[in-house]
Amino acid sequence: MLLLHQSVHTPWTCNPQEGGGGGVYIPQQPSPALLGGCPVVPAPYICGDCGKGFSSSYKLKIHQRIHTGERPYKCLVCEKRFHKSAHLKVHQRTHTGERPYGCQVCGKRFTKSYHLKVHLRTHTGERPYQCPECLKTFSVNSHLTVHQRTHTGEKPFVCFECGKSFRQKTSLLGHQKSHQRLGERRKLTWKTLWPEK
């Protein structure tokens, strides 16, 4: 009976493949028990900067740190700062190696539950994010965002050294390394032509 009740809260179900070969996790439809049992929470506390609403003044205060830049929680290992204690806790896993979220299909482990959720899509083939322009689908929303720049021509990442623009931050970072290598070659050439005495 407990297992039956737990299935109400589990977004994945195991469908055995024909021929007895293991199972594949697929997303379930939300249970009517879940849909009908969740009250709508009023959001009377409104952020003056962006208009987003919150159910408590505390949640609004935490949110406002995004706008003010306040980051009161500091990692004692690397001194990186965070606006939420929960974000610090997740970050600390990069130092401890803790990966509490495990895939029940392949055993791969993750530091964040969201990363596990995205990973599960590799097993299910789920691609919930669709480009309205060309209908191509993606398993991660950020991949759709980058893809849409091929249609808009937007290149928001600019090299401050030469002004060249890129669609992705990783492309900019790779490009910036070329400037570093060029600078190192110039130093070597300078030393070869005019050696120090």
XYZ file of N, CA and C in Angstrom, residues 97-180:
252
model
N 32.957 16.802 -2.799
C 32.737 15.691 -3.725
C 31.413 14.981 -3.507
N 30.593 15.490 -2.590
C 29.301 14.860 -2.307
C 28.381 14.981 -3.519
N 27.760 13.850 -3.888
C 26.801 13.808 -4.994
C 25.591 12.998 -4.524
N 24.661 13.653 -3.831
C 23.574 12.911 -3.189
C 22.465 12.417 -4.112
N 22.432 12.883 -5.361
C 21.336 12.510 -6.258
C 21.834 11.510 -7.290
N 21.291 10.280 -7.231
C 21.749 9.220 -8.119
C 20.689 8.763 -9.096
N 21.126 8.473 -10.322
C 20.236 7.939 -11.354
C 20.017 6.456 -11.087
N 18.766 6.046 -11.006
C 18.449 4.649 -10.750
C 18.599 3.791 -11.996
N 18.799 4.416 -13.148
C 18.965 3.660 -14.392
C 20.427 3.274 -14.587
N 21.334 4.256 -14.511
C 22.746 3.990 -14.825
C 23.698 4.208 -13.655
N 23.203 4.749 -12.548
C 24.039 4.930 -11.369
C 24.828 6.227 -11.313
N 24.791 7.036 -12.362
C 25.520 8.302 -12.357
C 24.969 9.188 -11.245
N 25.873 9.953 -10.589
C 25.467 10.763 -9.446
C 25.678 12.245 -9.720
N 24.874 13.092 -9.017
C 24.863 14.524 -9.269
C 24.825 15.319 -7.971
N 25.331 16.561 -8.039
C 25.320 17.449 -6.872
C 23.975 18.145 -6.708
N 23.218 18.280 -7.803
C 21.933 18.984 -7.762
C 20.821 18.079 -8.284
N 19.639 18.192 -7.680
C 18.498 17.393 -8.131
C 18.108 17.775 -9.556
N 18.270 19.064 -9.911
C 17.938 19.503 -11.271
C 18.826 18.801 -12.299
N 20.106 18.633 -11.982
C 21.007 17.958 -12.920
C 20.585 16.504 -13.132
N 20.099 15.857 -12.069
C 19.570 14.497 -12.213
C 18.337 14.511 -13.107
N 17.458 15.478 -12.895
C 16.229 15.580 -13.701
C 16.568 15.711 -15.189
N 17.542 16.573 -15.502
C 17.962 16.759 -16.895
C 18.607 15.479 -17.419
N 19.444 14.840 -16.595
C 20.108 13.602 -17.005
C 19.098 12.507 -17.338
N 18.038 12.402 -16.554
C 17.032 11.364 -16.805
C 16.449 11.474 -18.212
N 16.475 12.672 -18.767
C 15.971 12.855 -20.132
C 16.827 12.119 -21.156
N 18.090 11.833 -20.829
C 18.915 11.051 -21.761
C 18.393 9.622 -21.848
N 17.769 9.141 -20.789
C 17.204 7.788 -20.792
C 15.812 7.760 -21.420
N 15.048 8.820 -21.216
C 13.662 8.831 -21.701
C 13.529 9.387 -23.115
N 14.526 10.173 -23.527
C 14.429 10.837 -24.828
C 13.559 12.083 -24.788
N 13.115 12.472 -23.593
C 12.250 13.649 -23.455
C 13.020 14.908 -23.849
N 12.409 15.725 -24.701
C 12.978 16.998 -25.150
C 11.862 18.041 -25.084
N 11.600 18.581 -23.879
C 10.409 19.414 -23.689
C 10.506 20.846 -24.207
N 11.682 21.282 -24.640
C 11.840 22.678 -25.074
C 11.942 22.731 -26.590
N 10.981 23.434 -27.230
C 10.906 23.463 -28.695
C 11.103 24.874 -29.234
N 11.899 24.969 -30.285
C 12.121 26.248 -30.954
C 10.870 26.599 -31.758
N 10.268 27.755 -31.508
C 9.062 28.130 -32.253
C 9.351 28.448 -33.720
N 10.611 28.720 -34.029
C 10.999 29.085 -35.396
C 11.128 27.855 -36.305
N 11.877 26.837 -35.846
C 12.160 25.677 -36.710
C 11.660 24.355 -36.131
N 11.077 24.400 -34.935
C 10.483 23.251 -34.246
C 11.500 22.228 -33.741
N 12.791 22.540 -33.780
C 13.802 21.656 -33.208
C 13.584 21.609 -31.697
N 13.799 20.424 -31.080
C 13.553 20.273 -29.647
C 14.853 20.046 -28.883
N 14.807 20.388 -27.584
C 15.986 20.309 -26.727
C 15.600 19.760 -25.362
N 16.545 19.092 -24.716
C 16.285 18.539 -23.385
C 16.547 19.563 -22.285
N 17.288 20.632 -22.614
C 17.645 21.663 -21.634
C 17.249 23.029 -22.189
N 16.612 23.844 -21.364
C 16.138 25.156 -21.801
C 17.279 26.055 -22.275
N 18.429 25.996 -21.606
C 19.552 26.856 -22.002
C 20.068 26.493 -23.392
N 19.951 25.223 -23.785
C 20.356 24.822 -25.139
C 19.421 25.445 -26.178
N 18.130 25.525 -25.843
C 17.172 26.196 -26.730
C 17.523 27.676 -26.859
N 17.851 28.317 -25.737
C 18.201 29.745 -25.750
C 19.374 30.010 -26.684
N 20.424 29.180 -26.578
C 21.600 29.336 -27.448
C 21.208 29.084 -28.901
N 20.406 28.044 -29.149
C 19.965 27.719 -30.511
C 19.194 28.878 -31.137
N 18.315 29.514 -30.369
C 17.489 30.599 -30.915
C 18.340 31.758 -31.424
N 19.549 31.886 -30.914
C 20.446 32.945 -31.389
C 20.878 32.708 -32.833
N 20.780 31.467 -33.324
C 21.087 31.225 -34.740
C 20.024 31.871 -35.621
N 18.807 31.988 -35.106
C 17.727 32.629 -35.862
C 17.765 34.156 -35.724
N 18.077 34.634 -34.518
C 18.042 36.081 -34.274
C 19.347 36.772 -34.658
N 20.428 35.987 -34.720
C 21.742 36.572 -34.992
C 22.382 37.198 -33.763
N 21.722 37.090 -32.618
C 22.241 37.684 -31.383
C 23.555 37.017 -30.974
N 24.536 37.841 -30.632
C 25.833 37.368 -30.138
C 26.191 38.212 -28.916
N 25.676 37.829 -27.737
C 25.799 38.689 -26.558
C 27.153 38.664 -25.851
N 28.039 37.743 -26.225
C 29.320 37.627 -25.533
C 30.412 38.267 -26.382
N 30.959 39.392 -25.899
C 31.887 40.217 -26.683
C 33.287 40.149 -26.088
N 34.275 39.969 -26.951
C 35.675 39.982 -26.541
C 36.110 41.437 -26.352
N 36.585 41.767 -25.170
C 37.005 43.144 -24.889
C 38.349 43.465 -25.536
N 39.067 42.430 -25.949
C 40.368 42.620 -26.591
C 40.216 43.100 -28.037
N 39.302 42.445 -28.794
C 39.196 42.759 -30.226
C 37.788 43.110 -30.691
N 36.774 42.936 -29.835
C 35.409 43.296 -30.200
C 34.617 42.211 -30.905
N 35.218 41.045 -31.148
C 34.502 39.952 -31.809
C 33.405 39.430 -30.875
N 32.236 39.065 -31.464
C 31.081 38.616 -30.675
C 30.812 37.133 -30.883
N 30.193 36.518 -29.853
C 29.912 35.086 -29.880
C 28.530 34.794 -29.320
N 27.937 33.680 -29.768
C 26.617 33.258 -29.286
C 26.705 32.614 -27.909
N 27.831 31.932 -27.628
C 27.974 31.199 -26.380
C 29.175 31.702 -25.590
N 29.059 31.659 -24.281
C 30.149 32.083 -23.405
C 31.372 31.192 -23.605
N 31.148 29.882 -23.790
C 32.283 28.965 -23.968
C 33.076 29.311 -25.222
N 32.401 29.760 -26.270
C 33.097 30.167 -27.500
C 33.961 31.396 -27.241
N 33.441 32.343 -26.471
C 34.214 33.538 -26.118
C 35.445 33.153 -25.309
N 35.270 32.274 -24.327
C 36.401 31.875 -23.484
C 37.486 31.192 -24.308
N 37.077 30.334 -25.258
C 38.051 29.695 -26.149
C 38.774 30.716 -27.002
N 38.044 31.692 -27.501
C 38.632 32.753 -28.319
C 39.637 33.573 -27.508
N 39.304 33.883 -26.259
C 40.192 34.694 -25.423
C 41.530 34.000 -25.179
N 41.525 32.672 -25.197
C 42.787 31.933 -25.046
C 43.713 32.202 -26.223
N 43.137 32.451 -27.414
C 43.978 32.753 -28.576
C 44.719 34.069 -28.363
N 44.094 35.030 -27.692
C 44.769 36.291 -27.375
C 45.907 36.055 -26.384
N 45.672 35.175 -25.413
C 46.714 34.860 -24.433
C 47.917 34.220 -25.122
